[in-house]
Amino acid sequence: MKTIIEPFKIKMVEPIRLTTPDEREAILRRAHFNPFLIPADDVLIDLLTDSGTSAMSSEQWAGMLRGDESYAGARSWFHFERVLRDLTGMPHILPTHQGRASERILFELVGGAGKVVPANSHFDTTRANVEHSGARAVDLVIREAYEPRNRHPFKGNLDTPRLEALIAEVAAKRIPLCLITVTNNSGGGQPVSLENIRAVRAVCDRHHIPLFLDACRFAENAYLIKQREPGQQNRPVRDIAREMFDLADGATISAKKDGLVNIGGVLLMRDDALAARANNLLILTEGFVTYGGLAGRDLEAMAQGFQEVLDEDYLHYRLRSVAYLGEHLLAAGIPIIEPPGGHAIYVDAGAVCPHLPPEQFPGQALLCTMYRHAGIRAVEIGSVMFGGTDPDTGETIRPPLELVRLAIPRRVYTQSHIDYVIEALGEIYAKRRSIRGLRIVEAPPVLRHFSAKFEEVE
Ligand code: F0G
């Protein structure tokens, strides 16, 4: 059979609301042209994020009822720890409330003024946590990542010659760790190959630099390795994922992605002394080491989710449905980052709106048009998220691409929802010259995309 069906049936439904164009116009203006400020009830198809938006399975809900809410040493903690140890082999497993809590603990311990943290690409919260510690975050993804139409199978790879050059420039002792984000969210949801993780590991070993993964989407990355990397086709995805973790000294994970839960995170590490310090910080700000800011029921849902996500029928459907969206947008002539990656399709808004310069935020302008036209919400990854003014030089920061990310929540939308998105984007593309630019009227100094207010440029 050529049709790839959703490998689940639906037991509970949640209505979504159709709004009129006039209602949407008023809602968009009330939200100051920032989709983060639109109430979710006013959104028809919500592609803002794949984070924390998964539908849980009946087994996960059953786990929620079994959750042991003891303060210390809860049964649910031991279940969670066993699953994560099996999956990753890491000796130290710290539960946190979400990915950025893991990042904050890690970079508070290893970051600081004068330090430099290289990665393929830092996600926005990762970069913000590195910089908050006083350290500098440096992105070293391969140059193919910046060429939207280049169909390199592993555009998330870290450029090892550039890593060597950075080490030579700043000295290894100033680099507390090197990070690989799998899949590379800021760079198009593109996977990193095993070969590349091994190569980065070898460079790190030569200079005694620990290697950490930002492993939010480890299962999707492992499945793309199975599909795309020579020699990996016959391996269980679980083994590939394990090899990824085996190559690392630690990992931060937001369980809101491949953990298939609505809240939760993990911090993993091998180093005993670092783990002892991390546990102290965990207790200080998250909670005791056997619950880390979560309820016992959340730990149960995560334990189940981290197993379900490695089901290869699920992963096949998941990656296929993201590719389906990408292929249909391409067929309609809409430029996207190719090839389709793990959790999202990234529309090249700079190419859709060549009439809008970066200072008029073509990505944000396209987002607003999608909401107006069809009630679809997505997120900008471009000059709003990563632009601004360099605090040291005063120069305007220009990200290499102006993108709109259509992130697909896990197990939430069916093929007809996706067909609706394809049709809506096709109609918008046909009238793309009428998309109007925006200017910022108010913005906070960090992570401005969450709350910035805009107005349309005349
Ligand atoms: N790292 C990556 C690669 C991420 O994509 C995210 C979150 C985080 C870390 C932080 O995790 O949200 O649990 O604190 N990404 C979400 C997104 C928000 O929409 O891509 P968190």
PDB file of C-alpha atoms in Angstrom, residues 79-341:
ATOM      1  CA  HIS A  79      10.248   3.886  36.321  1.00  0.00           C
ATOM      2  CA  PHE A  80      11.373   7.054  34.541  1.00  0.00           C
ATOM      3  CA  GLU A  81      15.015   6.548  35.519  1.00  0.00           C
ATOM      4  CA  ARG A  82      14.985   2.932  34.282  1.00  0.00           C
ATOM      5  CA  VAL A  83      13.554   3.916  30.887  1.00  0.00           C
ATOM      6  CA  LEU A  84      16.009   6.797  30.406  1.00  0.00           C
ATOM      7  CA  ARG A  85      18.978   4.670  31.481  1.00  0.00           C
ATOM      8  CA  ASP A  86      17.992   1.903  29.043  1.00  0.00           C
ATOM      9  CA  LEU A  87      17.593   4.417  26.268  1.00  0.00           C
ATOM     10  CA  THR A  88      20.710   6.526  26.835  1.00  0.00           C
ATOM     11  CA  GLY A  89      23.098   4.565  29.042  1.00  0.00           C
ATOM     12  CA  MET A  90      23.831   7.774  30.977  1.00  0.00           C
ATOM     13  CA  PRO A  91      24.687   7.285  34.672  1.00  0.00           C
ATOM     14  CA  HIS A  92      23.244  10.605  35.875  1.00  0.00           C
ATOM     15  CA  ILE A  93      19.630  11.382  35.018  1.00  0.00           C
ATOM     16  CA  LEU A  94      18.111  14.610  36.333  1.00  0.00           C
ATOM     17  CA  PRO A  95      14.443  15.387  35.744  1.00  0.00           C
ATOM     18  CA  THR A  96      13.616  19.040  35.028  1.00  0.00           C
ATOM     19  CA  HIS A  97      10.411  20.840  34.141  1.00  0.00           C
ATOM     20  CA  GLN A  98      11.499  21.480  30.545  1.00  0.00           C
ATOM     21  CA  GLY A  99      14.500  21.777  28.247  1.00  0.00           C
ATOM     22  CA  ARG A 100      15.528  25.286  29.168  1.00  0.00           C
ATOM     23  CA  ALA A 101      15.677  24.347  32.873  1.00  0.00           C
ATOM     24  CA  SER A 102      18.281  21.707  31.936  1.00  0.00           C
ATOM     25  CA  GLU A 103      20.122  24.326  29.881  1.00  0.00           C
ATOM     26  CA  ARG A 104      20.045  26.859  32.695  1.00  0.00           C
ATOM     27  CA  ILE A 105      21.547  24.393  35.192  1.00  0.00           C
ATOM     28  CA  LEU A 106      24.193  23.178  32.737  1.00  0.00           C
ATOM     29  CA  PHE A 107      25.360  26.605  31.594  1.00  0.00           C
ATOM     30  CA  GLU A 108      25.276  28.091  35.077  1.00  0.00           C
ATOM     31  CA  LEU A 109      27.807  25.370  35.950  1.00  0.00           C
ATOM     32  CA  VAL A 110      30.044  25.349  32.870  1.00  0.00           C
ATOM     33  CA  GLY A 111      29.428  28.766  31.288  1.00  0.00           C
ATOM     34  CA  GLY A 112      30.581  32.190  32.432  1.00  0.00           C
ATOM     35  CA  ALA A 113      32.471  35.203  31.138  1.00  0.00           C
ATOM     36  CA  GLY A 114      35.294  34.368  28.743  1.00  0.00           C
ATOM     37  CA  LYS A 115      33.877  30.927  27.848  1.00  0.00           C
ATOM     38  CA  VAL A 116      32.874  29.959  24.322  1.00  0.00           C
ATOM     39  CA  VAL A 117      30.252  27.307  23.490  1.00  0.00           C
ATOM     40  CA  PRO A 118      30.274  25.979  19.919  1.00  0.00           C
ATOM     41  CA  ALA A 119      27.302  24.124  18.434  1.00  0.00           C
ATOM     42  CA  ASN A 120      25.953  23.246  15.012  1.00  0.00           C
ATOM     43  CA  SER A 121      23.210  25.786  15.859  1.00  0.00           C
ATOM     44  CA  HIS A 122      21.993  26.884  19.266  1.00  0.00           C
ATOM     45  CA  PHE A 123      18.237  27.015  19.656  1.00  0.00           C
ATOM     46  CA  ASP A 124      17.016  30.412  20.925  1.00  0.00           C
ATOM     47  CA  THR A 125      16.674  29.391  24.591  1.00  0.00           C
ATOM     48  CA  THR A 126      20.013  27.564  24.456  1.00  0.00           C
ATOM     49  CA  ARG A 127      21.778  30.618  23.064  1.00  0.00           C
ATOM     50  CA  ALA A 128      20.007  32.820  25.631  1.00  0.00           C
ATOM     51  CA  ASN A 129      21.117  30.557  28.502  1.00  0.00           C
ATOM     52  CA  VAL A 130      24.717  30.423  27.242  1.00  0.00           C
ATOM     53  CA  GLU A 131      24.781  34.212  26.917  1.00  0.00           C
ATOM     54  CA  HIS A 132      22.994  34.744  30.235  1.00  0.00           C
ATOM     55  CA  SER A 133      25.919  32.939  31.902  1.00  0.00           C
ATOM     56  CA  GLY A 134      28.308  35.425  30.287  1.00  0.00           C
ATOM     57  CA  ALA A 135      29.644  32.950  27.698  1.00  0.00           C
ATOM     58  CA  ARG A 136      29.600  33.314  23.910  1.00  0.00           C
ATOM     59  CA  ALA A 137      27.546  30.949  21.713  1.00  0.00           C
ATOM     60  CA  VAL A 138      29.065  30.168  18.300  1.00  0.00           C
ATOM     61  CA  ASP A 139      27.144  28.412  15.497  1.00  0.00           C
ATOM     62  CA  LEU A 140      29.274  26.198  13.255  1.00  0.00           C
ATOM     63  CA  VAL A 141      26.763  24.362  11.079  1.00  0.00           C
ATOM     64  CA  ILE A 142      27.993  23.286   7.614  1.00  0.00           C
ATOM     65  CA  ARG A 143      27.585  25.916   4.882  1.00  0.00           C
ATOM     66  CA  GLU A 144      25.025  23.758   2.998  1.00  0.00           C
ATOM     67  CA  ALA A 145      22.591  24.557   5.836  1.00  0.00           C
ATOM     68  CA  TYR A 146      22.388  28.130   4.519  1.00  0.00           C
ATOM     69  CA  GLU A 147      21.472  27.018   0.988  1.00  0.00           C
ATOM     70  CA  PRO A 148      17.722  26.302   1.145  1.00  0.00           C
ATOM     71  CA  ARG A 149      17.623  24.326  -2.092  1.00  0.00           C
ATOM     72  CA  ASN A 150      20.705  22.213  -1.444  1.00  0.00           C
ATOM     73  CA  ARG A 151      19.396  18.666  -0.767  1.00  0.00           C
ATOM     74  CA  HIS A 152      22.342  17.528   1.373  1.00  0.00           C
ATOM     75  CA  PRO A 153      20.909  14.686   3.509  1.00  0.00           C
ATOM     76  CA  PHE A 154      22.452  15.932   6.786  1.00  0.00           C
ATOM     77  CA  LYS A 155      22.245  19.696   6.763  1.00  0.00           C
ATOM     78  CA  GLY A 156      22.387  19.731  10.568  1.00  0.00           C
ATOM     79  CA  ASN A 157      26.028  18.580  10.548  1.00  0.00           C
ATOM     80  CA  LEU A 158      28.614  20.580  12.457  1.00  0.00           C
ATOM     81  CA  ASP A 159      31.499  21.851  10.340  1.00  0.00           C
ATOM     82  CA  THR A 160      34.511  20.140  11.952  1.00  0.00           C
ATOM     83  CA  PRO A 161      37.213  22.263  10.213  1.00  0.00           C
ATOM     84  CA  ARG A 162      35.481  25.366  11.589  1.00  0.00           C
ATOM     85  CA  LEU A 163      35.400  23.738  15.037  1.00  0.00           C
ATOM     86  CA  GLU A 164      39.154  23.085  14.789  1.00  0.00           C
ATOM     87  CA  ALA A 165      39.683  26.713  13.740  1.00  0.00           C
ATOM     88  CA  LEU A 166      37.617  27.999  16.679  1.00  0.00           C
ATOM     89  CA  ILE A 167      39.596  25.841  19.116  1.00  0.00           C
ATOM     90  CA  ALA A 168      42.855  27.171  17.649  1.00  0.00           C
ATOM     91  CA  GLU A 169      41.555  30.732  17.941  1.00  0.00           C
ATOM     92  CA  VAL A 170      40.139  30.744  21.489  1.00  0.00           C
ATOM     93  CA  ALA A 171      42.021  27.769  23.100  1.00  0.00           C
ATOM     94  CA  ALA A 172      40.359  24.551  24.289  1.00  0.00           C
ATOM     95  CA  LYS A 173      40.447  25.585  27.942  1.00  0.00           C
ATOM     96  CA  ARG A 174      37.889  28.311  27.223  1.00  0.00           C
ATOM     97  CA  ILE A 175      35.478  25.802  25.629  1.00  0.00           C
ATOM     98  CA  PRO A 176      33.599  24.020  28.448  1.00  0.00           C
ATOM     99  CA  LEU A 177      31.683  21.816  26.005  1.00  0.00           C
ATOM    100  CA  CYS A 178      30.625  21.442  22.410  1.00  0.00           C
ATOM    101  CA  LEU A 179      26.932  21.014  21.666  1.00  0.00           C
ATOM    102  CA  ILE A 180      25.183  19.192  18.819  1.00  0.00           C
ATOM    103  CA  THR A 181      21.463  19.897  18.392  1.00  0.00           C
ATOM    104  CA  VAL A 182      19.640  16.842  16.965  1.00  0.00           C
ATOM    105  CA  THR A 183      17.736  17.562  14.831  1.00  0.00           C
ATOM    106  CA  ASN A 184      18.907  21.099  14.175  1.00  0.00           C
ATOM    107  CA  ASN A 185      15.803  23.135  14.955  1.00  0.00           C
ATOM    108  CA  SER A 186      17.181  26.584  14.097  1.00  0.00           C
ATOM    109  CA  GLY A 187      18.572  25.245  10.827  1.00  0.00           C
ATOM    110  CA  GLY A 188      15.451  23.697   9.332  1.00  0.00           C
ATOM    111  CA  GLY A 189      14.885  20.626  11.524  1.00  0.00           C
ATOM    112  CA  GLN A 190      17.695  18.975   9.606  1.00  0.00           C
ATOM    113  CA  PRO A 191      19.354  15.830  10.947  1.00  0.00           C
ATOM    114  CA  VAL A 192      22.959  15.246  11.986  1.00  0.00           C
ATOM    115  CA  SER A 193      24.643  12.057  10.724  1.00  0.00           C
ATOM    116  CA  LEU A 194      26.284   9.488  12.961  1.00  0.00           C
ATOM    117  CA  GLU A 195      29.436   9.999  10.931  1.00  0.00           C
ATOM    118  CA  ASN A 196      29.392  13.691  11.853  1.00  0.00           C
ATOM    119  CA  ILE A 197      28.758  13.039  15.561  1.00  0.00           C
ATOM    120  CA  ARG A 198      31.722  10.632  15.506  1.00  0.00           C
ATOM    121  CA  ALA A 199      33.900  13.216  13.741  1.00  0.00           C
ATOM    122  CA  VAL A 200      32.992  15.947  16.239  1.00  0.00           C
ATOM    123  CA  ARG A 201      33.660  13.482  19.059  1.00  0.00           C
ATOM    124  CA  ALA A 202      37.139  12.825  17.640  1.00  0.00           C
ATOM    125  CA  VAL A 203      37.929  16.567  17.519  1.00  0.00           C
ATOM    126  CA  CYS A 204      36.599  17.009  21.075  1.00  0.00           C
ATOM    127  CA  ASP A 205      38.668  14.048  22.295  1.00  0.00           C
ATOM    128  CA  ARG A 206      41.858  15.489  20.830  1.00  0.00           C
ATOM    129  CA  HIS A 207      41.284  18.696  22.789  1.00  0.00           C
ATOM    130  CA  HIS A 208      39.672  17.169  25.913  1.00  0.00           C
ATOM    131  CA  ILE A 209      36.385  19.008  25.333  1.00  0.00           C
ATOM    132  CA  PRO A 210      33.177  17.279  26.493  1.00  0.00           C
ATOM    133  CA  LEU A 211      30.493  16.721  23.860  1.00  0.00           C
ATOM    134  CA  PHE A 212      26.837  17.275  24.757  1.00  0.00           C
ATOM    135  CA  LEU A 213      23.717  16.689  22.695  1.00  0.00           C
ATOM    136  CA  ASP A 214      20.665  18.891  22.675  1.00  0.00           C
ATOM    137  CA  ALA A 215      18.580  15.778  22.161  1.00  0.00           C
ATOM    138  CA  CYS A 216      15.007  17.118  22.098  1.00  0.00           C
ATOM    139  CA  ARG A 217      14.331  15.349  18.790  1.00  0.00           C
ATOM    140  CA  PHE A 218      16.711  12.399  19.133  1.00  0.00           C
ATOM    141  CA  ALA A 219      14.226   9.823  17.772  1.00  0.00           C
ATOM    142  CA  GLU A 220      13.415  11.813  14.642  1.00  0.00           C
ATOM    143  CA  ASN A 221      17.151  12.324  14.078  1.00  0.00           C
ATOM    144  CA  ALA A 222      17.802   8.595  14.555  1.00  0.00           C
ATOM    145  CA  TYR A 223      15.041   7.699  12.087  1.00  0.00           C
ATOM    146  CA  LEU A 224      16.435  10.099   9.477  1.00  0.00           C
ATOM    147  CA  ILE A 225      19.852   8.464   9.995  1.00  0.00           C
ATOM    148  CA  LYS A 226      18.220   5.101   9.316  1.00  0.00           C
ATOM    149  CA  GLN A 227      16.630   6.461   6.129  1.00  0.00           C
ATOM    150  CA  ARG A 228      19.536   8.496   4.809  1.00  0.00           C
ATOM    151  CA  GLU A 229      22.907   7.310   6.125  1.00  0.00           C
ATOM    152  CA  PRO A 230      24.669   4.549   4.194  1.00  0.00           C
ATOM    153  CA  GLY A 231      24.845   1.294   6.151  1.00  0.00           C
ATOM    154  CA  GLN A 232      22.164   2.227   8.719  1.00  0.00           C
ATOM    155  CA  GLN A 233      19.064   0.917   6.922  1.00  0.00           C
ATOM    156  CA  ASN A 234      18.829  -2.395   8.758  1.00  0.00           C
ATOM    157  CA  ARG A 235      19.475  -1.167  12.293  1.00  0.00           C
ATOM    158  CA  PRO A 236      16.688  -0.679  14.827  1.00  0.00           C
ATOM    159  CA  VAL A 237      16.176   3.056  15.469  1.00  0.00           C
ATOM    160  CA  ARG A 238      16.641   2.361  19.175  1.00  0.00           C
ATOM    161  CA  ASP A 239      20.227   1.166  18.483  1.00  0.00           C
ATOM    162  CA  ILE A 240      20.997   4.213  16.383  1.00  0.00           C
ATOM    163  CA  ALA A 241      19.646   6.486  19.127  1.00  0.00           C
ATOM    164  CA  ARG A 242      21.776   4.641  21.673  1.00  0.00           C
ATOM    165  CA  GLU A 243      24.883   5.095  19.581  1.00  0.00           C
ATOM    166  CA  MET A 244      24.157   8.834  19.408  1.00  0.00           C
ATOM    167  CA  PHE A 245      24.005   8.990  23.219  1.00  0.00           C
ATOM    168  CA  ASP A 246      27.045   6.702  23.585  1.00  0.00           C
ATOM    169  CA  LEU A 247      29.089   9.251  21.642  1.00  0.00           C
ATOM    170  CA  ALA A 248      28.173  12.046  24.074  1.00  0.00           C
ATOM    171  CA  ASP A 249      29.222  13.031  27.602  1.00  0.00           C
ATOM    172  CA  GLY A 250      25.790  14.359  28.390  1.00  0.00           C
ATOM    173  CA  ALA A 251      22.588  15.792  26.970  1.00  0.00           C
ATOM    174  CA  THR A 252      19.865  18.305  27.575  1.00  0.00           C
ATOM    175  CA  ILE A 253      16.410  17.140  26.526  1.00  0.00           C
ATOM    176  CA  SER A 254      13.085  18.874  26.318  1.00  0.00           C
ATOM    177  CA  ALA A 255      10.669  15.939  26.699  1.00  0.00           C
ATOM    178  CA  LYS A 256       7.990  18.179  25.165  1.00  0.00           C
ATOM    179  CA  LYS A 257       9.183  17.016  21.752  1.00  0.00           C
ATOM    180  CA  ASP A 258      10.205  13.356  21.361  1.00  0.00           C
ATOM    181  CA  GLY A 259       9.177  12.581  24.955  1.00  0.00           C
ATOM    182  CA  LEU A 260       5.589  12.920  23.637  1.00  0.00           C
ATOM    183  CA  VAL A 261       4.465  14.837  26.719  1.00  0.00           C
ATOM    184  CA  ASN A 262       3.057  18.261  27.429  1.00  0.00           C
ATOM    185  CA  ILE A 263       5.667  19.171  30.054  1.00  0.00           C
ATOM    186  CA  GLY A 264       8.999  17.759  31.175  1.00  0.00           C
ATOM    187  CA  GLY A 265      12.722  17.738  30.574  1.00  0.00           C
ATOM    188  CA  VAL A 266      15.895  15.816  31.318  1.00  0.00           C
ATOM    189  CA  LEU A 267      19.535  16.619  31.999  1.00  0.00           C
ATOM    190  CA  LEU A 268      21.932  13.733  31.421  1.00  0.00           C
ATOM    191  CA  MET A 269      25.617  13.475  32.198  1.00  0.00           C
ATOM    192  CA  ARG A 270      28.459  11.052  32.812  1.00  0.00           C
ATOM    193  CA  ASP A 271      30.755  13.210  34.978  1.00  0.00           C
ATOM    194  CA  ASP A 272      30.148  12.472  38.696  1.00  0.00           C
ATOM    195  CA  ALA A 273      31.491  15.787  40.016  1.00  0.00           C
ATOM    196  CA  LEU A 274      29.471  17.844  37.522  1.00  0.00           C
ATOM    197  CA  ALA A 275      26.352  15.794  38.325  1.00  0.00           C
ATOM    198  CA  ALA A 276      26.773  16.440  42.049  1.00  0.00           C
ATOM    199  CA  ARG A 277      26.858  20.197  41.403  1.00  0.00           C
ATOM    200  CA  ALA A 278      23.920  19.953  39.009  1.00  0.00           C
ATOM    201  CA  ASN A 279      21.884  18.073  41.628  1.00  0.00           C
ATOM    202  CA  ASN A 280      22.505  20.916  44.094  1.00  0.00           C
ATOM    203  CA  LEU A 281      21.221  23.486  41.621  1.00  0.00           C
ATOM    204  CA  LEU A 282      18.287  21.219  40.745  1.00  0.00           C
ATOM    205  CA  ILE A 283      17.242  21.099  44.402  1.00  0.00           C
ATOM    206  CA  LEU A 284      17.721  24.852  44.722  1.00  0.00           C
ATOM    207  CA  THR A 285      15.453  25.824  41.849  1.00  0.00           C
ATOM    208  CA  GLU A 286      13.529  22.848  40.403  1.00  0.00           C
ATOM    209  CA  GLY A 287      12.821  20.390  43.191  1.00  0.00           C
ATOM    210  CA  PHE A 288      14.224  17.255  44.811  1.00  0.00           C
ATOM    211  CA  VAL A 289      16.373  15.029  42.586  1.00  0.00           C
ATOM    212  CA  THR A 290      13.650  12.381  42.178  1.00  0.00           C
ATOM    213  CA  TYR A 291      11.038  14.756  40.733  1.00  0.00           C
ATOM    214  CA  GLY A 292      12.783  17.947  39.533  1.00  0.00           C
ATOM    215  CA  GLY A 293       9.787  20.275  39.295  1.00  0.00           C
ATOM    216  CA  LEU A 294       7.391  17.642  37.950  1.00  0.00           C
ATOM    217  CA  ALA A 295       4.547  15.593  39.363  1.00  0.00           C
ATOM    218  CA  GLY A 296       4.955  11.823  39.630  1.00  0.00           C
ATOM    219  CA  ARG A 297       2.300  11.475  36.927  1.00  0.00           C
ATOM    220  CA  ASP A 298       4.416  13.595  34.566  1.00  0.00           C
ATOM    221  CA  LEU A 299       7.342  11.221  35.095  1.00  0.00           C
ATOM    222  CA  GLU A 300       5.068   8.268  34.208  1.00  0.00           C
ATOM    223  CA  ALA A 301       3.877   9.985  31.030  1.00  0.00           C
ATOM    224  CA  MET A 302       7.483  10.704  30.040  1.00  0.00           C
ATOM    225  CA  ALA A 303       8.621   7.138  30.783  1.00  0.00           C
ATOM    226  CA  GLN A 304       5.916   5.831  28.452  1.00  0.00           C
ATOM    227  CA  GLY A 305       6.444   8.567  25.831  1.00  0.00           C
ATOM    228  CA  PHE A 306      10.180   7.953  25.521  1.00  0.00           C
ATOM    229  CA  GLN A 307       9.405   4.321  24.656  1.00  0.00           C
ATOM    230  CA  GLU A 308       6.504   4.967  22.259  1.00  0.00           C
ATOM    231  CA  VAL A 309       8.504   7.484  20.270  1.00  0.00           C
ATOM    232  CA  LEU A 310      10.883   4.741  19.131  1.00  0.00           C
ATOM    233  CA  ASP A 311       8.060   2.723  17.559  1.00  0.00           C
ATOM    234  CA  GLU A 312       9.142   2.596  13.921  1.00  0.00           C
ATOM    235  CA  ASP A 313       5.591   2.613  12.532  1.00  0.00           C
ATOM    236  CA  TYR A 314       5.032   5.843  14.434  1.00  0.00           C
ATOM    237  CA  LEU A 315       8.315   7.352  13.203  1.00  0.00           C
ATOM    238  CA  HIS A 316       7.580   6.293   9.628  1.00  0.00           C
ATOM    239  CA  TYR A 317       4.184   8.014   9.731  1.00  0.00           C
ATOM    240  CA  ARG A 318       5.635  11.049  11.512  1.00  0.00           C
ATOM    241  CA  LEU A 319       8.491  11.718   9.088  1.00  0.00           C
ATOM    242  CA  ARG A 320       6.336  10.837   6.090  1.00  0.00           C
ATOM    243  CA  SER A 321       3.603  13.294   7.048  1.00  0.00           C
ATOM    244  CA  VAL A 322       6.118  16.141   7.441  1.00  0.00           C
ATOM    245  CA  ALA A 323       7.629  15.240   4.035  1.00  0.00           C
ATOM    246  CA  TYR A 324       4.101  15.143   2.519  1.00  0.00           C
ATOM    247  CA  LEU A 325       3.524  18.759   3.528  1.00  0.00           C
ATOM    248  CA  GLY A 326       6.930  19.745   2.153  1.00  0.00           C
ATOM    249  CA  GLU A 327       6.476  17.954  -1.171  1.00  0.00           C
ATOM    250  CA  HIS A 328       3.081  19.537  -1.787  1.00  0.00           C
ATOM    251  CA  LEU A 329       4.334  23.027  -0.974  1.00  0.00           C
ATOM    252  CA  LEU A 330       7.239  22.500  -3.395  1.00  0.00           C
ATOM    253  CA  ALA A 331       4.815  21.260  -6.055  1.00  0.00           C
ATOM    254  CA  ALA A 332       2.864  24.519  -5.590  1.00  0.00           C
ATOM    255  CA  GLY A 333       6.109  26.429  -6.247  1.00  0.00           C
ATOM    256  CA  ILE A 334       6.565  27.532  -2.611  1.00  0.00           C
ATOM    257  CA  PRO A 335      10.246  27.684  -1.639  1.00  0.00           C
ATOM    258  CA  ILE A 336      11.104  25.681   1.486  1.00  0.00           C
ATOM    259  CA  ILE A 337      14.248  24.390   3.098  1.00  0.00           C
ATOM    260  CA  GLU A 338      14.972  21.181   1.245  1.00  0.00           C
ATOM    261  CA  PRO A 339      14.893  18.318   1.839  1.00  0.00           C
ATOM    262  CA  PRO A 340      12.062  18.191   4.430  1.00  0.00           C
ATOM    263  CA  GLY A 341      13.516  17.504   7.879  1.00  0.00           C
TER     264      GLY A 341
END
